[in-house]
Short mmCIF file of C-alpha atoms (C1' of nucleotides) in Angstrom, two decimals:
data_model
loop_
_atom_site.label_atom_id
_atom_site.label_comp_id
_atom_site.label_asym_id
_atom_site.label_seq_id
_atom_site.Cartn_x
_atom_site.Cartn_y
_atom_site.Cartn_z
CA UNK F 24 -6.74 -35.14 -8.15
CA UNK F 25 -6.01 -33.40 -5.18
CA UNK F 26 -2.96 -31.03 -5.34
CA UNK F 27 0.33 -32.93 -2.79
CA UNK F 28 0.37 -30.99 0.68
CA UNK F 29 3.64 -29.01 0.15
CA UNK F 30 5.08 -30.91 2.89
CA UNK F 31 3.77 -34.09 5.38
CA UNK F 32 2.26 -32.14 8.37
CA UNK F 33 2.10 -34.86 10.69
CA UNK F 34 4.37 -33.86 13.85
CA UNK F 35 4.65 -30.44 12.73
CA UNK F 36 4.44 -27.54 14.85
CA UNK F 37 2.06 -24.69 13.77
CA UNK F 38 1.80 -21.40 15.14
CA UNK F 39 4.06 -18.65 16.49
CA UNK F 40 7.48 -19.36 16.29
CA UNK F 41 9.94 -19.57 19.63
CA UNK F 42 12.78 -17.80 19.94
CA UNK F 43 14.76 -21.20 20.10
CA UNK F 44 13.33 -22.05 16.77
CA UNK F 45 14.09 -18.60 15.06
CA UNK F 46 17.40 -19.10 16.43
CA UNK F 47 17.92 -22.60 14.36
CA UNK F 48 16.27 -21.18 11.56
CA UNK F 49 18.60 -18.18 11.38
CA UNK F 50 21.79 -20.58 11.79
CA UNK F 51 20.69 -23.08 9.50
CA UNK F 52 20.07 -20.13 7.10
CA UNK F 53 23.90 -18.23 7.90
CA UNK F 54 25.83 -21.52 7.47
CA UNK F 55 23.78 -23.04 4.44
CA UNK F 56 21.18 -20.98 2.53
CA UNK F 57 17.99 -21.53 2.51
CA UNK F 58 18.04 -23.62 -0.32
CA UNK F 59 15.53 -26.08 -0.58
CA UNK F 60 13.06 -24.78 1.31
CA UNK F 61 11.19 -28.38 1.69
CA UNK F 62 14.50 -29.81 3.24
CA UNK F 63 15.61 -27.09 5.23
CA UNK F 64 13.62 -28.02 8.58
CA UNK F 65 14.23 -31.29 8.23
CA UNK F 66 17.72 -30.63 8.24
CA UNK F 67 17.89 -27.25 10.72
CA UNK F 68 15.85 -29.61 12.82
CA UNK F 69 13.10 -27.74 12.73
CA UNK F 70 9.32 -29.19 13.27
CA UNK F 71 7.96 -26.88 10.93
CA UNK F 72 6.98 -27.34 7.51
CA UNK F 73 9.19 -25.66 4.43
CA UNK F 74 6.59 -23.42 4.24
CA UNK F 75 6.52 -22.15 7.36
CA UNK F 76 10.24 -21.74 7.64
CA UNK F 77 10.25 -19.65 4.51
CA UNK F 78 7.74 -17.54 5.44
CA UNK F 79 9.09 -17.28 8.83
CA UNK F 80 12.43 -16.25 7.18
CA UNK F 81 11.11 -13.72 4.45
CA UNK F 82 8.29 -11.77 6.61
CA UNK F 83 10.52 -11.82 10.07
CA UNK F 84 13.81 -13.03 10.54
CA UNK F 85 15.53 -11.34 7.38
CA UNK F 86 18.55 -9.53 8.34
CA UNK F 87 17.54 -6.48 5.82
CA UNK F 88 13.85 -6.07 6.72
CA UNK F 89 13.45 -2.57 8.37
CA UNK F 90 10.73 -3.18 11.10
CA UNK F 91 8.29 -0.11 12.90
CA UNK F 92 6.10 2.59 11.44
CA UNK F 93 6.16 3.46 7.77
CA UNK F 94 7.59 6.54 7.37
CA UNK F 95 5.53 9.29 5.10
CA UNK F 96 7.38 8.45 2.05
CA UNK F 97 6.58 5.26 1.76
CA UNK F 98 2.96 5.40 2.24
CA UNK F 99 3.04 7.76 -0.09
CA UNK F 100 4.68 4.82 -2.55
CA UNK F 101 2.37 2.51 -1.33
CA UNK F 102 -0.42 4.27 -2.21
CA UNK F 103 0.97 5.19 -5.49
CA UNK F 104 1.99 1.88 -6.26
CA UNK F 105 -1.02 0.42 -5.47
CA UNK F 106 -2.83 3.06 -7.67
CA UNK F 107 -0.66 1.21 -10.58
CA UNK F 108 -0.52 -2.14 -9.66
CA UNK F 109 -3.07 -3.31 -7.40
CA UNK F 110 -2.21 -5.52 -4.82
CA UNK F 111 0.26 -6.87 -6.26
CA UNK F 112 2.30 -6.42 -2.93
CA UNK F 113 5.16 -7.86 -3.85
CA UNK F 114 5.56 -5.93 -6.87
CA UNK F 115 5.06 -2.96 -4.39
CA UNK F 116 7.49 -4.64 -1.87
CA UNK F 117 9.94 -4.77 -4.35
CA UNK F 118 10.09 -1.32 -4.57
CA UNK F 119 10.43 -0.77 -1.08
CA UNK F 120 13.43 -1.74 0.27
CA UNK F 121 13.35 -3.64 3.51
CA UNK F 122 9.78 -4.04 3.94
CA UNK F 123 8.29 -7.11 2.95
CA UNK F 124 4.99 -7.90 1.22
CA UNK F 125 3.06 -9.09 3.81
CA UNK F 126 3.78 -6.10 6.04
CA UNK F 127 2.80 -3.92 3.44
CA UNK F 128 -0.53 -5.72 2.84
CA UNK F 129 -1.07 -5.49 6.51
CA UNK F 130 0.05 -1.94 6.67
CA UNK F 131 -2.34 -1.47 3.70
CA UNK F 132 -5.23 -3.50 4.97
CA UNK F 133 -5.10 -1.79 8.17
CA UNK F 134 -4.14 2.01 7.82
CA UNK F 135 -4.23 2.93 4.12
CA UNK F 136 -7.54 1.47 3.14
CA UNK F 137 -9.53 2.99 6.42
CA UNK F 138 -7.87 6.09 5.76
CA UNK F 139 -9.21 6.37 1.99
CA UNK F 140 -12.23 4.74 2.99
CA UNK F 141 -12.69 7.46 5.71
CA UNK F 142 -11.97 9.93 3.43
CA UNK F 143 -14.53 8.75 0.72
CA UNK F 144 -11.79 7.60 -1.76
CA UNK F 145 -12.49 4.05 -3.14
CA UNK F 146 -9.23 1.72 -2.20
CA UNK F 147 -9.47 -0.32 -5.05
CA UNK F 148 -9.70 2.38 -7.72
CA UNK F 149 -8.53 5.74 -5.90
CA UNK F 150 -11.61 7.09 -7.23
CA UNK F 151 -13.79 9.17 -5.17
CA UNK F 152 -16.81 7.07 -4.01
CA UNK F 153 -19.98 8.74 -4.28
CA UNK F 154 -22.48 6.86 -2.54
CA UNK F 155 -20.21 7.78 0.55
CA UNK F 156 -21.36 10.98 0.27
CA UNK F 157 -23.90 13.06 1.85
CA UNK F 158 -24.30 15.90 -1.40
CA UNK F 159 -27.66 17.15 0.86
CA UNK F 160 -25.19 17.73 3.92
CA UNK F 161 -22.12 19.05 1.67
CA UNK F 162 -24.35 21.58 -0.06
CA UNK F 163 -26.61 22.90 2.70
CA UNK F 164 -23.26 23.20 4.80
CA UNK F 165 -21.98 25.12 1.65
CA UNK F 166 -25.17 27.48 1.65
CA UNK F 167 -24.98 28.38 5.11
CA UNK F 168 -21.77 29.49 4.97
CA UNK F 169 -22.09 31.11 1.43
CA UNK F 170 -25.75 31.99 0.84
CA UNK F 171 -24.95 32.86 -3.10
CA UNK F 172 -24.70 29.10 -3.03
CA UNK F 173 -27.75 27.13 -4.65
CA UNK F 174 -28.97 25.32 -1.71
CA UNK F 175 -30.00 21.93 -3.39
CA UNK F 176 -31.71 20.48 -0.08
CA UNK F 177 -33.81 23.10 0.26
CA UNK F 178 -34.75 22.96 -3.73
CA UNK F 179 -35.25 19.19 -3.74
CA UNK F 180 -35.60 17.63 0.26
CA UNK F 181 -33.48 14.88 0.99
CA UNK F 182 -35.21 12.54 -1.61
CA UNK F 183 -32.29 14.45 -3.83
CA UNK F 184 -30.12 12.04 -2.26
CA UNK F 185 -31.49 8.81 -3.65
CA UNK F 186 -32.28 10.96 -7.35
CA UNK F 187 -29.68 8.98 -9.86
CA UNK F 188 -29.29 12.06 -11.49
CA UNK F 189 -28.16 13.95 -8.35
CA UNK F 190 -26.13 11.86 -7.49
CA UNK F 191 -24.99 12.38 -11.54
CA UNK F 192 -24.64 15.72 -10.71
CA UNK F 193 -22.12 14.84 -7.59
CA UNK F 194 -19.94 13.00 -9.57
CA UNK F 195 -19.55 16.15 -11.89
CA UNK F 196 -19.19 18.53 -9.37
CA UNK F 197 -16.84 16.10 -7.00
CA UNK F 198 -15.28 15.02 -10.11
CA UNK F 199 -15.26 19.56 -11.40
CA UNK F 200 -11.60 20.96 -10.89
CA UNK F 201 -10.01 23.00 -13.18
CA UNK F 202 -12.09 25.13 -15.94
CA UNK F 203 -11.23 24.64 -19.78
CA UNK F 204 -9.18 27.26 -21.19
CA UNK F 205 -11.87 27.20 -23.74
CA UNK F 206 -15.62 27.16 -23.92
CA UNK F 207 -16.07 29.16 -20.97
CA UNK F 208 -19.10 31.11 -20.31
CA UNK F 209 -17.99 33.90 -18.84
CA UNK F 210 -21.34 34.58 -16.37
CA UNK F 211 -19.47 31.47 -14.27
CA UNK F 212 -16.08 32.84 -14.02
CA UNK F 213 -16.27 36.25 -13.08
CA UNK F 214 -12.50 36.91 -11.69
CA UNK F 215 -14.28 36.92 -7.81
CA UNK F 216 -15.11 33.59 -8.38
CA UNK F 217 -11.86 32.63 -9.61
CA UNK F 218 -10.00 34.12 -6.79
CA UNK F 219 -12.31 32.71 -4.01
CA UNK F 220 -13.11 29.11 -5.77
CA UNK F 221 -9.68 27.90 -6.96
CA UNK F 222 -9.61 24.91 -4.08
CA UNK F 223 -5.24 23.84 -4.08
CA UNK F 224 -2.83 24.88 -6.00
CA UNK F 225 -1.89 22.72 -9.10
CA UNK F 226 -0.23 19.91 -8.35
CA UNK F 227 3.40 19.83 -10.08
CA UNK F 228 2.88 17.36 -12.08
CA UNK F 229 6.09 16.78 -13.13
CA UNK F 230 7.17 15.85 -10.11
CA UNK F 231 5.19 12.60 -10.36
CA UNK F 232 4.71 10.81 -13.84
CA UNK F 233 1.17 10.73 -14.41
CA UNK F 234 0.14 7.51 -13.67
CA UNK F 235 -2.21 4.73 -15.33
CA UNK F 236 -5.74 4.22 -13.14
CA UNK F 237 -6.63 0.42 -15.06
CA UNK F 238 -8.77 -0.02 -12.19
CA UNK F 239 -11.43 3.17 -12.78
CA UNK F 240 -14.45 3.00 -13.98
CA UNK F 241 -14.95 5.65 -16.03
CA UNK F 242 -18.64 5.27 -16.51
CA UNK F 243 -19.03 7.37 -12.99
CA UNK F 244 -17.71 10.14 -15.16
CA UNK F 245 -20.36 9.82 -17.82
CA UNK F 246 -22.38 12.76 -17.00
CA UNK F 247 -22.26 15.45 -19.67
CA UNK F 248 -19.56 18.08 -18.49
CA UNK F 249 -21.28 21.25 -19.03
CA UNK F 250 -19.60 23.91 -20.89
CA UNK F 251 -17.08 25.74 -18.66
CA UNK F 252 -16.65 22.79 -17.02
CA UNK F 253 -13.73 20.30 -17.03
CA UNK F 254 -13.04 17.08 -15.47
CA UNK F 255 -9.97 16.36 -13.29
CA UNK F 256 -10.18 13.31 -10.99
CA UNK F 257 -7.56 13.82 -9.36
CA UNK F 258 -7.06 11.43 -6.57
CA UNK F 259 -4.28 9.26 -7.77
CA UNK F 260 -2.03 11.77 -7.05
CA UNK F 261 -3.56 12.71 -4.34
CA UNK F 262 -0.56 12.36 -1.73
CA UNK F 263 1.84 13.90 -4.35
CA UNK F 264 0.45 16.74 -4.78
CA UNK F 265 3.28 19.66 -3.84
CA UNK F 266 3.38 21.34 -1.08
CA UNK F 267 5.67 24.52 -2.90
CA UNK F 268 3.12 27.33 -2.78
CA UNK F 269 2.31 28.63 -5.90
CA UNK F 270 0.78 32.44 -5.18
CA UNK F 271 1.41 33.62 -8.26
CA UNK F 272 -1.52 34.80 -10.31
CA UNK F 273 -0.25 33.37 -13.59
CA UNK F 274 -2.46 30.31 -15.39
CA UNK F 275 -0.53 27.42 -15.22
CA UNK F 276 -0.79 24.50 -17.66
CA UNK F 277 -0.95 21.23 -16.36
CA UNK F 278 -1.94 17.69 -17.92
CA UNK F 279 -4.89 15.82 -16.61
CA UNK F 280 -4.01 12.63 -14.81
CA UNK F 281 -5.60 10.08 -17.09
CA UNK F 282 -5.30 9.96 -20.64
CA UNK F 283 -7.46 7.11 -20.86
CA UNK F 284 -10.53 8.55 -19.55
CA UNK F 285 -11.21 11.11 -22.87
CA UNK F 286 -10.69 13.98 -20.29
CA UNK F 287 -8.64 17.26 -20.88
CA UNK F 288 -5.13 16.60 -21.54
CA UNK F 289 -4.49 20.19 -20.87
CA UNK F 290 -6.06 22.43 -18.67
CA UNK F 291 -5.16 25.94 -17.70
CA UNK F 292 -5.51 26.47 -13.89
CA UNK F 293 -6.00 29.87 -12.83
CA UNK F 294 -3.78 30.41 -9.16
CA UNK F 295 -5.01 33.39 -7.42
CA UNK F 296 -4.79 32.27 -3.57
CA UNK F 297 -3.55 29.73 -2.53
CA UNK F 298 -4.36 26.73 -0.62
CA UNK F 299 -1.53 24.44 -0.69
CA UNK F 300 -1.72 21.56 2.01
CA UNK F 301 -0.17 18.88 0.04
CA UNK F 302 2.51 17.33 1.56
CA UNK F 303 6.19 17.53 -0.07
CA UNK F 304 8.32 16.23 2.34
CA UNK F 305 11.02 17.84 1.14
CA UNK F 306 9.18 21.21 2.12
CA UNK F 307 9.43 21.98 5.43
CA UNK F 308 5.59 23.09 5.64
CA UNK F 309 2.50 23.21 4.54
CA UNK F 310 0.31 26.50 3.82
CA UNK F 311 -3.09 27.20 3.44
CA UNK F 312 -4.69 30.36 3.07
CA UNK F 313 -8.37 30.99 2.27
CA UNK F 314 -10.64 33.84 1.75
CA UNK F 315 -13.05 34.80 3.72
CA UNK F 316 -16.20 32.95 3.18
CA UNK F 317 -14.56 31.08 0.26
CA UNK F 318 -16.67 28.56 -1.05
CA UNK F 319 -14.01 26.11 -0.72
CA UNK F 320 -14.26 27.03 3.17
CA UNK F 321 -17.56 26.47 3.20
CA UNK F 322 -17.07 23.18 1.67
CA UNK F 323 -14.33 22.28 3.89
CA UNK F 324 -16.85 22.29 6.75
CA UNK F 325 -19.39 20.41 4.93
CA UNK F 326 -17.16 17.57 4.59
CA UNK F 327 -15.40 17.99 7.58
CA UNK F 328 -18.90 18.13 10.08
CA UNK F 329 -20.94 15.92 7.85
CA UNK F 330 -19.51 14.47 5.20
CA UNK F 331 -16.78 12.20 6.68
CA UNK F 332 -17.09 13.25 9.81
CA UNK F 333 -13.24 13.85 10.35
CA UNK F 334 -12.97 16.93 12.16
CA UNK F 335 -10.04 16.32 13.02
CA UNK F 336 -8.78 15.98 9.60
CA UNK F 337 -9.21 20.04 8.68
CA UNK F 338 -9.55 21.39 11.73
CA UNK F 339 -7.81 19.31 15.17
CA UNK F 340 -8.50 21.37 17.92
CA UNK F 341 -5.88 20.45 19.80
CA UNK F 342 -3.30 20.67 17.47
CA UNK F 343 -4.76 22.74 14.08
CA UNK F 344 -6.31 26.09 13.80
CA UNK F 345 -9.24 25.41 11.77
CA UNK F 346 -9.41 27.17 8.58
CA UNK F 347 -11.08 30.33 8.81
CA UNK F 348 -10.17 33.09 6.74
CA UNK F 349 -7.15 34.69 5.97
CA UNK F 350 -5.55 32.09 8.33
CA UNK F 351 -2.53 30.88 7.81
CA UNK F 352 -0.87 27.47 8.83
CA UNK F 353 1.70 25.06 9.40
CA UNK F 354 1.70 21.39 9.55
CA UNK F 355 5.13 19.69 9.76
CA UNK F 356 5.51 17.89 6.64
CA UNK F 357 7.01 15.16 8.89
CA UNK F 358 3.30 14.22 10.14
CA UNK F 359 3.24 11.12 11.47
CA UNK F 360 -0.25 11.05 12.66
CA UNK F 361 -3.12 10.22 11.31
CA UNK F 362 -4.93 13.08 11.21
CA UNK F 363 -2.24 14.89 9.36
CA UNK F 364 -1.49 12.28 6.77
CA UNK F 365 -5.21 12.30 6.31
CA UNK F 366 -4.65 16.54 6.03
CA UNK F 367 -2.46 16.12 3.47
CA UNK F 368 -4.79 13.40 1.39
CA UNK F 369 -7.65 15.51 1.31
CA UNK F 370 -5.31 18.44 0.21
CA UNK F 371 -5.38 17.03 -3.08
CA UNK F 372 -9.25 15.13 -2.91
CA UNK F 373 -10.95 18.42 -2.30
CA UNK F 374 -10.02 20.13 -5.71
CA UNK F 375 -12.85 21.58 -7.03
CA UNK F 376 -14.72 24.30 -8.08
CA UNK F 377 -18.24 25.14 -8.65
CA UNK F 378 -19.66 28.62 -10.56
CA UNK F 379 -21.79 30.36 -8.26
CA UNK F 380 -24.15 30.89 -11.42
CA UNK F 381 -24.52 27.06 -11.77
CA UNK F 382 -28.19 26.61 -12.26
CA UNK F 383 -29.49 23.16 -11.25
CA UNK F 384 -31.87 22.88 -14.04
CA UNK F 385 -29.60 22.36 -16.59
CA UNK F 386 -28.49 19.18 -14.84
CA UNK F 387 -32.31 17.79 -14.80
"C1'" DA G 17 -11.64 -4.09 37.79
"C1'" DA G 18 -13.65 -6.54 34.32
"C1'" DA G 19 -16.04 -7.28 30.18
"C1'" DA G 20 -16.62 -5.94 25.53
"C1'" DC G 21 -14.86 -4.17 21.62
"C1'" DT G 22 -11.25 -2.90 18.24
"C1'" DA G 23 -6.80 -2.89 16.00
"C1'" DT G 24 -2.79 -5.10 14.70
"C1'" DC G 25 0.06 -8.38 12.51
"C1'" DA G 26 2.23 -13.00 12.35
"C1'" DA G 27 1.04 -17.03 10.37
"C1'" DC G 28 -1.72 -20.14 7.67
"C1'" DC G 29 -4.18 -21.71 3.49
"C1'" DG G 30 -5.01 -22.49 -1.16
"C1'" DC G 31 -4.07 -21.31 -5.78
"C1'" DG G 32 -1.22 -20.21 -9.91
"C1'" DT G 33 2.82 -21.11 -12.17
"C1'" DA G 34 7.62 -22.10 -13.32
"C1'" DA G 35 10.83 -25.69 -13.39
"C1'" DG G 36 12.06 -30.36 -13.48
"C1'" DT G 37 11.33 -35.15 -15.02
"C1'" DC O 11 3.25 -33.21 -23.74
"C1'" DA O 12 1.71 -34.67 -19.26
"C1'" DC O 13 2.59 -34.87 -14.72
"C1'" DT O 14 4.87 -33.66 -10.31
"C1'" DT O 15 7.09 -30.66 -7.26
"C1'" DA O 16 8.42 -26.48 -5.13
"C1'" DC O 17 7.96 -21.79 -4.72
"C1'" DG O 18 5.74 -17.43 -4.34
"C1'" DC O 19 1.72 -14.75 -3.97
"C1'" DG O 20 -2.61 -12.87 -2.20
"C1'" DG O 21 -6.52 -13.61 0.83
"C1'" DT O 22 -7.82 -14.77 5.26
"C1'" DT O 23 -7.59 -16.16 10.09
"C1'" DG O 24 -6.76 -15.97 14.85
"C1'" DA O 25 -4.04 -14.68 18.87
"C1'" DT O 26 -2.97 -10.87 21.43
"C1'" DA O 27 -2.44 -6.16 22.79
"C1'" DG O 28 -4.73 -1.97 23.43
"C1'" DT O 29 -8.82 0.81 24.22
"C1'" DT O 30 -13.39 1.81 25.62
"C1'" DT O 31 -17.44 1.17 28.33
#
DNA sequence: AAAACTATCAACCGCGTAAGT
DNA sequence: CACTTACGCGGTTGATAGTTT
């Protein structure tokens, strides 16, 4: 049996709506109520089906719905939100007052989801995605501008790209943030590496409750960390991160993002320099500062040439100074654009270190 | 200037489910 | 308890505006 058409559509209009129509819509609605939505056009006169009207009514004509660009903020919520709930968008809607579910799957469909995608972050589980990846291109960029760099192209051609365990080794060393505050061998963290490879400064994650990632699979995180290593996928927060410098050379003690995942609840970040692009908007700017010929520089320009191919995400000509070292910065923290919401995404993405020492073969 | 392509978003469709009978 | 109805939600479509070639 069939399921009953939610109204009989013979005679009714379909389509965009007319002013004239919005207008009896909107006075049917201000004098009565919506209330049954099935009688309402029938009785506003309308030639549209229940439906209709109440879509019409929720998505457009709602006195409360704020209309034009999403502000920072709340893409920022969206993403967050989405991070927790999935599309649910009208759980997410519900949380954002004045914008409706529809325009927020729209918004998402449209901005969020190329952005993430762009930026080699899977939509559906904020998880980096690895086949997006060029590691060949990332770590021959990486080599060129830091020769004490193993230069895995040159060691294994570009059939390294299509090697599963490569690509294993990717998802350690995208997935490779923060070292343990234990277990480390001490040939990998020699203090000049720890000055020149600490990527952002630590997120404060207080400012953001650590949130629950149902949607990861975890199994992408399966290779064996080596020892000195830990594990911090950190893109859920990867919009919250703060933008408050932290230059202070003190370890700081954070908590990882996901319980779940049987990584470290507690890892101790060392904060020599500082590159802080995250985007608090309650902080005027944003400030990064490198070394000179930083691996995390040289990375930078691996994924910014070759990788995603966003130059204009770390370095806009026209409105950025690239990062080069011992520069210093300023992006508005009231970006609207995309480039510099994308700036402050992959403030948070690229966080990541690698021991110069790392030999290959222990991976193979 | 025009065609082709892309992005945007309002609106539609079908399904799940709560409420009513 | 079974069935019907209405509502709300999420996925998808298609018209249109904007951009590129």
């Amino acid at each position: 049996m069939g399921r009953a058409p939610c109204c009989d559509k013979n005679g009714l209009k379909k389509g965009p709506w007319t002013p004239e129509e919005d207008l009896m819509l909107i006075n049917y609605i201000q004098k009565h109520g919506p209330g049954n939505w099935r009688n309402l056009p029938k009785n506003a006169g309308l030639q549209r089906c229940g439906k209709s009207c109440r879509l019409r009514w929720t998505n457009y004509l709602r006195p409360d719905i704020k209309r034009g660009r999403f502000s920072f903020e709340e893409e920022e919520t969206i993403v967050q939100l989405h991070s927790v709930l999935g599309n649910k968008w009208s759980a997410i809607a519900a949380r954002l007052p004045g914008r409706t579910d529809n325009e927020i799957k729209n918004y998402w469909n449209t901005h969020i989801r190329k952005r993430l995608l762009r930026m080699g972050i899977d939509p559906v589980t904020h998880a980096p995605r690895l086949d997006f990846l060029d590691l060949s291109s990332i770590l021959a960029s990486s080599s060129l501008c830091n020769p004490s760099l193993f230069n895995l192209s040159s060691l294994f051609g570009t059939q390294a790209l299509f090697n599963p365990e490569l690509l294993r080794l990717a998802s350690t060393l995208l997935s490779l943030n923060n070292k343990q505050d234990k277990n480390i061998n001490p040939e990998w963290f020699n203090s000049q590496n720890l000055q020149e490879n600490q990527l952002c400064s630590n997120q404060v994650q207080n400012q953001i409750p650590p949130l629950v990632q149902p949607n990861i699979n975890h199994d992408q995180f399966q290779t064996p960390i080596p020892e000195g290593f830990s594990m911090q996928p950190n893109v859920t927060n990867l919009i919250s991160s703060s933008s408050t410098p932290i230059s202070t050379q003190e370890n700081v003690n954070t908590s990882a993002i996901n319980p779940s995942s049987g990584l470290n609840e507690n890892v101790a970040v060392s904060q020599p320099s500082y590159l802080d692009c995250g985007s608090n908007t309650n902080n005027p700017s944003v400030v990064a500062e490198l070394p000179e010929n930083s691996f995390f520089q040289s990375l930078l320009d691996g994924y910014s040439d070759q990788v995603f191919g966003f130059d204009s995400v770390i370095s806009t000509p026209s409105s950025l100074t690239p990062l080069n070292s011992s520069s210093t910065y300023n992006v508005s923290s009231t970006s609207s654009t995309e480039d510099e919401r994308e700036i402050s995404y992959c403030s948070s993405l690229l966080k990541f270190e690698i021991p110069e020492s790392l030999d290959i073969n222990d991976f193979l």
